[in-house]
Coordinates of C-alpha atoms and ligand atoms in Angstrom, one line a residue:
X224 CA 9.0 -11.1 -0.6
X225 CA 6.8 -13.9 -0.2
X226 CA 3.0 -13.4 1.2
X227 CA 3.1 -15.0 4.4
X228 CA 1.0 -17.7 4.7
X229 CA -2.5 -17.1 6.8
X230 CA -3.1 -20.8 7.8
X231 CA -2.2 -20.8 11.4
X232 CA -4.6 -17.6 11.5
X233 CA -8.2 -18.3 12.9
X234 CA -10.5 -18.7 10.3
X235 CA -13.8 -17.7 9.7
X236 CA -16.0 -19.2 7.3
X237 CA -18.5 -16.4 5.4
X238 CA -20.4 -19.2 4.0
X239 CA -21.9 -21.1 7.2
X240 CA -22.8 -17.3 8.6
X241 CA -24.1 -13.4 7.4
X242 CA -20.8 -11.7 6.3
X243 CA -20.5 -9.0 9.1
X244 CA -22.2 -5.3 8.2
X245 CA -19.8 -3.6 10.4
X246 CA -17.0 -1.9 8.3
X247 CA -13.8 -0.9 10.2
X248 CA -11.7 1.9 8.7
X249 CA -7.9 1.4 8.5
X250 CA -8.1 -2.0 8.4
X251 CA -7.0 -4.8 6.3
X252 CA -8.8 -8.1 5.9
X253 CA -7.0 -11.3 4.6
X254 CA -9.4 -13.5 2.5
X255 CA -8.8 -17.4 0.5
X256 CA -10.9 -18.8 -1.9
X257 CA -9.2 -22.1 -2.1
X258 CA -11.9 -23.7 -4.9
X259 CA -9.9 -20.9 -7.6
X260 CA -6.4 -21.5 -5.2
X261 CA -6.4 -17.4 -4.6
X262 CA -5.9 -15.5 -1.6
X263 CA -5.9 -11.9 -1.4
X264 CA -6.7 -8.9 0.7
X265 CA -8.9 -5.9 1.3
X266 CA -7.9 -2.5 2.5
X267 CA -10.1 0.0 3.6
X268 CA -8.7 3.2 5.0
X269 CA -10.8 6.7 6.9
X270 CA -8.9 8.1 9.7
X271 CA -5.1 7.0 8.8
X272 CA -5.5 7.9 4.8
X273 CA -7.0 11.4 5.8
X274 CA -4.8 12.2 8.5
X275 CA -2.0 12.0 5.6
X276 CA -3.4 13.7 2.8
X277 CA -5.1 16.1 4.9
X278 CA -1.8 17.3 6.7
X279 CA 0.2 17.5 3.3
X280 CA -2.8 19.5 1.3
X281 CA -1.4 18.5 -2.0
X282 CA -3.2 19.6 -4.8
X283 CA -6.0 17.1 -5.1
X284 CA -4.9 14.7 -8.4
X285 CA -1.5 14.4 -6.5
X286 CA -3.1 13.8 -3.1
X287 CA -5.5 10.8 -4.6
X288 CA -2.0 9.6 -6.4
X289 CA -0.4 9.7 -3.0
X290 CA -3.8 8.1 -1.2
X291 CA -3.5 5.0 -4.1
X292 CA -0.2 4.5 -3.2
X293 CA -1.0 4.4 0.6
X294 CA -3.2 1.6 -0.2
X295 CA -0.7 -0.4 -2.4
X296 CA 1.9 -0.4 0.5
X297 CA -0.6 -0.9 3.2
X298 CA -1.7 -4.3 0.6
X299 CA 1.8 -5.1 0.2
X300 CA 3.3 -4.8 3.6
X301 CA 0.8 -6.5 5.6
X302 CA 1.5 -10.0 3.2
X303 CA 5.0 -9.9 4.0
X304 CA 6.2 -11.7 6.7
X305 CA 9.1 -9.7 8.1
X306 CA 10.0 -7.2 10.9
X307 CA 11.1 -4.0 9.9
X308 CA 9.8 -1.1 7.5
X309 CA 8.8 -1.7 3.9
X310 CA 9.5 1.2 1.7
X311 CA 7.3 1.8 -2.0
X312 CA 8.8 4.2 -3.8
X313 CA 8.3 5.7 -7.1
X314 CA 10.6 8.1 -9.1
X315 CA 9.2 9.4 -12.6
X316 CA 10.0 12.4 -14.7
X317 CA 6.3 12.9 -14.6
X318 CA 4.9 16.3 -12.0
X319 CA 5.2 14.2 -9.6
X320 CA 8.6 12.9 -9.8
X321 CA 8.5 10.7 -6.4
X322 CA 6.1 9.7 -3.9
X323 CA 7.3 7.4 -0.9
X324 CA 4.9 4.8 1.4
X325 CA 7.0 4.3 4.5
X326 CA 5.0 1.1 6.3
X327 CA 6.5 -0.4 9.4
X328 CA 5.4 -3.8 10.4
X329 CA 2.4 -4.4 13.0
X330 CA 0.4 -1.6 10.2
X331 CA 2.2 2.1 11.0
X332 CA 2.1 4.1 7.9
X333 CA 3.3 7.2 6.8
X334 CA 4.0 9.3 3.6
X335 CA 4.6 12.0 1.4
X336 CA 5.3 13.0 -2.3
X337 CA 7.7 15.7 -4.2
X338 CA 6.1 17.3 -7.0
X339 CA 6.5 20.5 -9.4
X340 CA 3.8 22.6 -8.7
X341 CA 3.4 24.2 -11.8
X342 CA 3.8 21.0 -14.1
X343 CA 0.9 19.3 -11.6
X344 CA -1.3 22.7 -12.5
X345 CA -0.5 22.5 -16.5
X346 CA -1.5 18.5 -16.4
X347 CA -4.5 19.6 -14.4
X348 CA -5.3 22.3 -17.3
X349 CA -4.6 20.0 -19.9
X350 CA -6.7 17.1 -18.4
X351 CA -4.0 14.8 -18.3
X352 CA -3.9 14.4 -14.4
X353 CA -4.4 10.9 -14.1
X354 CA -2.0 8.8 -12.0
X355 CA 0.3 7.1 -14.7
X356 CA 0.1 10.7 -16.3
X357 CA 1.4 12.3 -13.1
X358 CA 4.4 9.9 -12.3
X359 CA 5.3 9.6 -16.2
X360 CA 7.8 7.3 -16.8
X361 CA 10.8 6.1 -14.8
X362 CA 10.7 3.0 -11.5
X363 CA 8.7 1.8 -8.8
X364 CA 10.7 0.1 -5.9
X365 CA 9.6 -1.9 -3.2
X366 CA 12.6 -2.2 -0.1
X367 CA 12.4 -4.2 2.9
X368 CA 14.5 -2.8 5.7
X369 CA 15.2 -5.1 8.8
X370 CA 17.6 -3.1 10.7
X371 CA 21.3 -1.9 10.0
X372 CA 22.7 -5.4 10.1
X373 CA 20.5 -7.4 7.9
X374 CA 20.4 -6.9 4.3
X375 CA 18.1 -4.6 2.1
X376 CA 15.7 -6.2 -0.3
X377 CA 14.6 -4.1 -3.0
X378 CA 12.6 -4.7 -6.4
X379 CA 12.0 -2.9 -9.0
X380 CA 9.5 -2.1 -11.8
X381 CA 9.2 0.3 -14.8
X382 CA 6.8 2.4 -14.7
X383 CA 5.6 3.5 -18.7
X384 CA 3.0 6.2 -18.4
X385 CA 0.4 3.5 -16.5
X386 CA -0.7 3.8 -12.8
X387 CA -0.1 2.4 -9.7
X388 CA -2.2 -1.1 -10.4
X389 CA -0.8 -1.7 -13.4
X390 CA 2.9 -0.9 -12.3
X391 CA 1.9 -3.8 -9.2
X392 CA 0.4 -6.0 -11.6
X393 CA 4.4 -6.2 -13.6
X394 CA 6.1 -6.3 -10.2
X395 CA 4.4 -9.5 -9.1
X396 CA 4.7 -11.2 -12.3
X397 CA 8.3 -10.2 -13.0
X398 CA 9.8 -10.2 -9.6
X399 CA 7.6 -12.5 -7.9
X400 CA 5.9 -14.6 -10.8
X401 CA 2.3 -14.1 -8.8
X402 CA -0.3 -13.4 -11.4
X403 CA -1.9 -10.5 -9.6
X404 CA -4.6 -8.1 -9.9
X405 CA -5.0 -4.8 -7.8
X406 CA -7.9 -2.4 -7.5
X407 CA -7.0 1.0 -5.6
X408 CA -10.1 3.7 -4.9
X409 CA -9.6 7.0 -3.4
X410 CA -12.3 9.5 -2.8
X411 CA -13.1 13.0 -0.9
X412 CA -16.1 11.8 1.1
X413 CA -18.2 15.1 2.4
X414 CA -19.7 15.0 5.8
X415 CA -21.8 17.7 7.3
X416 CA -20.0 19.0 10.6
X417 CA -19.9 21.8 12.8
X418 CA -19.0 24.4 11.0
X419 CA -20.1 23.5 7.2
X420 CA -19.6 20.8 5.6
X421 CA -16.0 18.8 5.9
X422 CA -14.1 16.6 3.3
X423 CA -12.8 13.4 4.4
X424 CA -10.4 11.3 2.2
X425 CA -11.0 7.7 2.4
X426 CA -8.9 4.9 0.2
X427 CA -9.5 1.4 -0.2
X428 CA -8.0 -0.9 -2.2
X429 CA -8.6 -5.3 -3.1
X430 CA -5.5 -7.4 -4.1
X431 CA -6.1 -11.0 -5.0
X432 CA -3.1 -13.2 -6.2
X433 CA -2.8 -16.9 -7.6
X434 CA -1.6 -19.5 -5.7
X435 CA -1.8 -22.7 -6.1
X436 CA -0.7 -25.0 -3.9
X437 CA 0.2 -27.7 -5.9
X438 CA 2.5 -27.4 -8.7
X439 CA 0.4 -30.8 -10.1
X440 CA -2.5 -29.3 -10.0
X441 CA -2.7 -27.8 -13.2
X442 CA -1.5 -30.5 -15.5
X443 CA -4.1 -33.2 -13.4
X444 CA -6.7 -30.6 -13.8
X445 CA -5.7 -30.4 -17.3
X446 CA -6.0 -34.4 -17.9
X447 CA -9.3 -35.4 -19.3
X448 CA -10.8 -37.9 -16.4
X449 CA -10.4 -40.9 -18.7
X450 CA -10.8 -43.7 -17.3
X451 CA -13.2 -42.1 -14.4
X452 CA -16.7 -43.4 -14.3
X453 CA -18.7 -41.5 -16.3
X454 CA -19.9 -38.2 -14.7
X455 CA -17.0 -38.1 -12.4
X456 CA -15.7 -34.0 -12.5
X457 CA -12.7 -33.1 -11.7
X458 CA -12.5 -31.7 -8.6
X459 CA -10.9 -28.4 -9.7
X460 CA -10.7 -26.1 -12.5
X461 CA -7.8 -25.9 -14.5
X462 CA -5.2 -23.7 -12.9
X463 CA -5.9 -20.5 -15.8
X464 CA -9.5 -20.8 -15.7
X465 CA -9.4 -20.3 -11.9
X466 CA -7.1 -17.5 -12.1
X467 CA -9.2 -16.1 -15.0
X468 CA -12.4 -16.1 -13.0
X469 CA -11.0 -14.4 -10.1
X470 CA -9.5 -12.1 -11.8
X471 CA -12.5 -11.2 -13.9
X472 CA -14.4 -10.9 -10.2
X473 CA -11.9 -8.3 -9.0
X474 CA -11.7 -6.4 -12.1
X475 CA -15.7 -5.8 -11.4
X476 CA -15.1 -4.2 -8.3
X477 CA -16.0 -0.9 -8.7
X478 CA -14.2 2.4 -7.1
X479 CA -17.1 2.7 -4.8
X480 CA -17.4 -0.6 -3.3
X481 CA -13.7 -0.1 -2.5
X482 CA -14.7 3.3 -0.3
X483 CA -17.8 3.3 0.9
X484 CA -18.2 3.2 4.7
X485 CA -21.7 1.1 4.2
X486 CA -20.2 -1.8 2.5
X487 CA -17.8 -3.9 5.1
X488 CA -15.1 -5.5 3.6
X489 CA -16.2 -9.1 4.5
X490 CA -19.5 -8.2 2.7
X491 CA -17.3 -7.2 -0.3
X492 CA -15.5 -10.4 -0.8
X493 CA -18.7 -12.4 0.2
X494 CA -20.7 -10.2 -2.9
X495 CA -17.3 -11.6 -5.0
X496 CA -16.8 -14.6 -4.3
X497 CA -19.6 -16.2 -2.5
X498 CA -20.5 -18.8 -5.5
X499 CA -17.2 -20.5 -4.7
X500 CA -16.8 -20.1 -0.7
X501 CA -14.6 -17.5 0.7
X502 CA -13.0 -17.3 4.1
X503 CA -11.6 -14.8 6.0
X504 CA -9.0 -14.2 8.7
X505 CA -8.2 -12.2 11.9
X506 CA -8.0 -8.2 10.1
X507 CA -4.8 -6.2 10.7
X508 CA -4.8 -2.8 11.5
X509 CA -3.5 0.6 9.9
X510 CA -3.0 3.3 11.6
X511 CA -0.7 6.8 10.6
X512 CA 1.9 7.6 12.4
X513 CA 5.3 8.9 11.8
X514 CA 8.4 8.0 13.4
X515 CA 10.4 11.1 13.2
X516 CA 11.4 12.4 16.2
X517 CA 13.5 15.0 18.1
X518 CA 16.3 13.0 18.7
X519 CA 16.9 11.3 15.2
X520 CA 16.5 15.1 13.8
X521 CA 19.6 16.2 16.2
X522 CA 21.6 13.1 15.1
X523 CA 21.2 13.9 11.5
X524 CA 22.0 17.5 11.9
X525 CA 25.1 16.3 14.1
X526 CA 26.2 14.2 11.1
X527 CA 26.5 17.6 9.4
X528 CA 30.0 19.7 9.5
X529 CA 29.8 23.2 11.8
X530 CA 29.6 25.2 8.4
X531 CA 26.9 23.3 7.3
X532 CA 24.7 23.8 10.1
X533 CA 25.7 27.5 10.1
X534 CA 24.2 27.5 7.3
X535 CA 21.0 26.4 8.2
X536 CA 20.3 29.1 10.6
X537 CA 17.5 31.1 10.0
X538 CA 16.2 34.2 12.0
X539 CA 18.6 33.0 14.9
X540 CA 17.5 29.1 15.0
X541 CA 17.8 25.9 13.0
X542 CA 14.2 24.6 11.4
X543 CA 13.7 21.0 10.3
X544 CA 10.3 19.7 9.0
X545 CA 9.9 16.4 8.7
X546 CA 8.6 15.6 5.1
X547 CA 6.4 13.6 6.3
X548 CA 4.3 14.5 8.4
X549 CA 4.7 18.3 8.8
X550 CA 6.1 18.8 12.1
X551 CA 8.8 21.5 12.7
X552 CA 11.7 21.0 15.1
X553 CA 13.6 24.0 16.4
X554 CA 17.2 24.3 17.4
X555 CA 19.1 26.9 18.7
X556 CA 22.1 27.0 16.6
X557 CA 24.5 26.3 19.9
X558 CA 22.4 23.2 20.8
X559 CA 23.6 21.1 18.3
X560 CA 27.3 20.3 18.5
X561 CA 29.2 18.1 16.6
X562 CA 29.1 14.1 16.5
X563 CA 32.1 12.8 18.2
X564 CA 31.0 9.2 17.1
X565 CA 31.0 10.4 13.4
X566 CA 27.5 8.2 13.2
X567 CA 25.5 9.6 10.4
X568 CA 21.8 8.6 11.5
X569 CA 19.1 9.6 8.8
X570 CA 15.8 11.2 10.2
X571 CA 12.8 9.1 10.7
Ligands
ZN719 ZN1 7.5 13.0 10.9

């Protein structure tokens, strides 16, 4: 799981020109600021993260959970370089015991979370709704899935009562040995509509990793000059005072700045980093969208014996919703017959 490397993207350099106003939802914008030797990556998320959240109306601590995690995976897919679907999933013995990010390469996202109801109600009570609070302890796993003949990567993390940015910030340094610091915002924006007013979830979310890219770098940058004329700098900071700075600039960014439609995410990075020069690349887009579909549903329920599915029937018909995203598919119960190939397909 290496990020992919955005060189042979078209750059854009903020510096020589205004940052752009214009802020596009359900995008996500790639950004370097070689002088501190860190790249990194803004989300920001309307349409796809409400389209989710809004289907699923989870009670609202575990939808902004769910909408965090949306915003991790949509952070961490889009810097892999791979083609196939990468999977974040968490498992706790929190409320929430699992909430799953399904992203499949070129930005479609999709996902849903199991909870107990009443559990999520008594943390609500109780005040102890927060996101580390609701997953509790247990893993975090991150799986890339290339298709059935290549191998599965997955990596995991524990998670110990803390949220979703601190869990990300133990994955990279353990799995990846990235230092790496994630924000995540979610909000309930109201808009005034017909009919009243309406809620809108948006999400957004900043990543910014250290990478240098020279293993010297550090120990030269290290060296006093010597025997350097006097005056002469060195032309870069020392590898942890680099990562320190930007990492003291992210941890500034404040849940707002993350959401709000007004501030573009080029003028985000530009308010961060401008001091040292930032560039950006070509943005990448998100959108929601769920791959389920009729035919994957009828495979899985052929993979079932006869008694099984005679056991599904319900008020003469066979009902399958697809966890994520909601939609029901009907069968009559003599529709589906069984698999002569014996291939067990899962849905989605
Ligand atoms: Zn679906």
């Amino acid at each position: 799981m290496v990020p992919e490397c955005d060189h042979d993207l078209m750059t854009i350099e903020i510096p020589t020109r205004t940052p752009s106003p214009i802020s596009a939802d359900d995008t996500i914008l790639p950004f370097e600021v070689s002088a501190l030797d860190v790249r990194g990556r803004v989300v920001r998320l309307g349409p796809a993260v409400d389209d989710i959240l809004t289907r699923h109306n989870y009670p609202l601590p575990v939808a902004k959970l769910l909408g965090e995690a949306i915003a991790l995976a949509a952070l961490f897919g889009s810097s892999l370089k791979f083609d196939g679907r990468f999977i974040m999933q968490t498992q706790g013995d929190g409320p929430v015991r699992m909430l799953v990010v399904d992203y499949v390469t070129g930005g479609r996202i999709r996902a849903c979370a199991r909870f107990d109801r009443r559990r999520v109600e008594a943390a609500i009570a109780a005040g102890q709704a927060s996101g580390g609070e609701l997953m509790g302890h247990g893993h975090l796993a991150m799986t890339i899935d290339q298709g059935a003949d290549m191998n599965r990567y997955q990596g995991l993390v524990a998670l110990d009562g803390g949220g979703l940015e601190q869990a990300a910030h133990e994955y990279f340094l353990r799995s990846e040995q990235i230092p790496t610091r994630v924000r995540l915002a979610v909000a309930e924006e109201l808009r005034s509509g017909d009919g009243g007013a309406q809620h809108r979830w948006r999400a957004g979310g900043i990543m910014l990793q250290f990478l240098p890219k020279s293993p010297d770098r550090m120990r030269a940058a290290d060296l006093d000059p010597g025997d350097a004329p006097e005056g002469t700098q060195s032309h870069s900071l020392p590898e942890d005072e680099a990562w320190l700075e930007g990492r003291a600039l992210v941890e500034t960014v404040e849940d707002v700045e993350l959401i709000d439609p007004e501030l573009s995410s080029e003028q985000l990075v530009y308010r961060l980093f401008h001091e040292r020069g930032v560039r950006v690349f070509g943005s990448q887009n998100v959108e929601a969208r769920c791959s389920c579909s009729r035919e994957n549903v009828e495979a899985m329920l052929k993979s079932f014996s006869q008694d099984d599915r005679d056991h599904m029937v319900e008020n003469g018909k066979i009902e399958v919703t697809c966890e994520f995203c909601n939609r029901v598919y009907d069968f009559k119960p003599g529709e589906v017959e069984a698999n002569d190939s014996g291939q067990i397909d899962q849905p989605g």
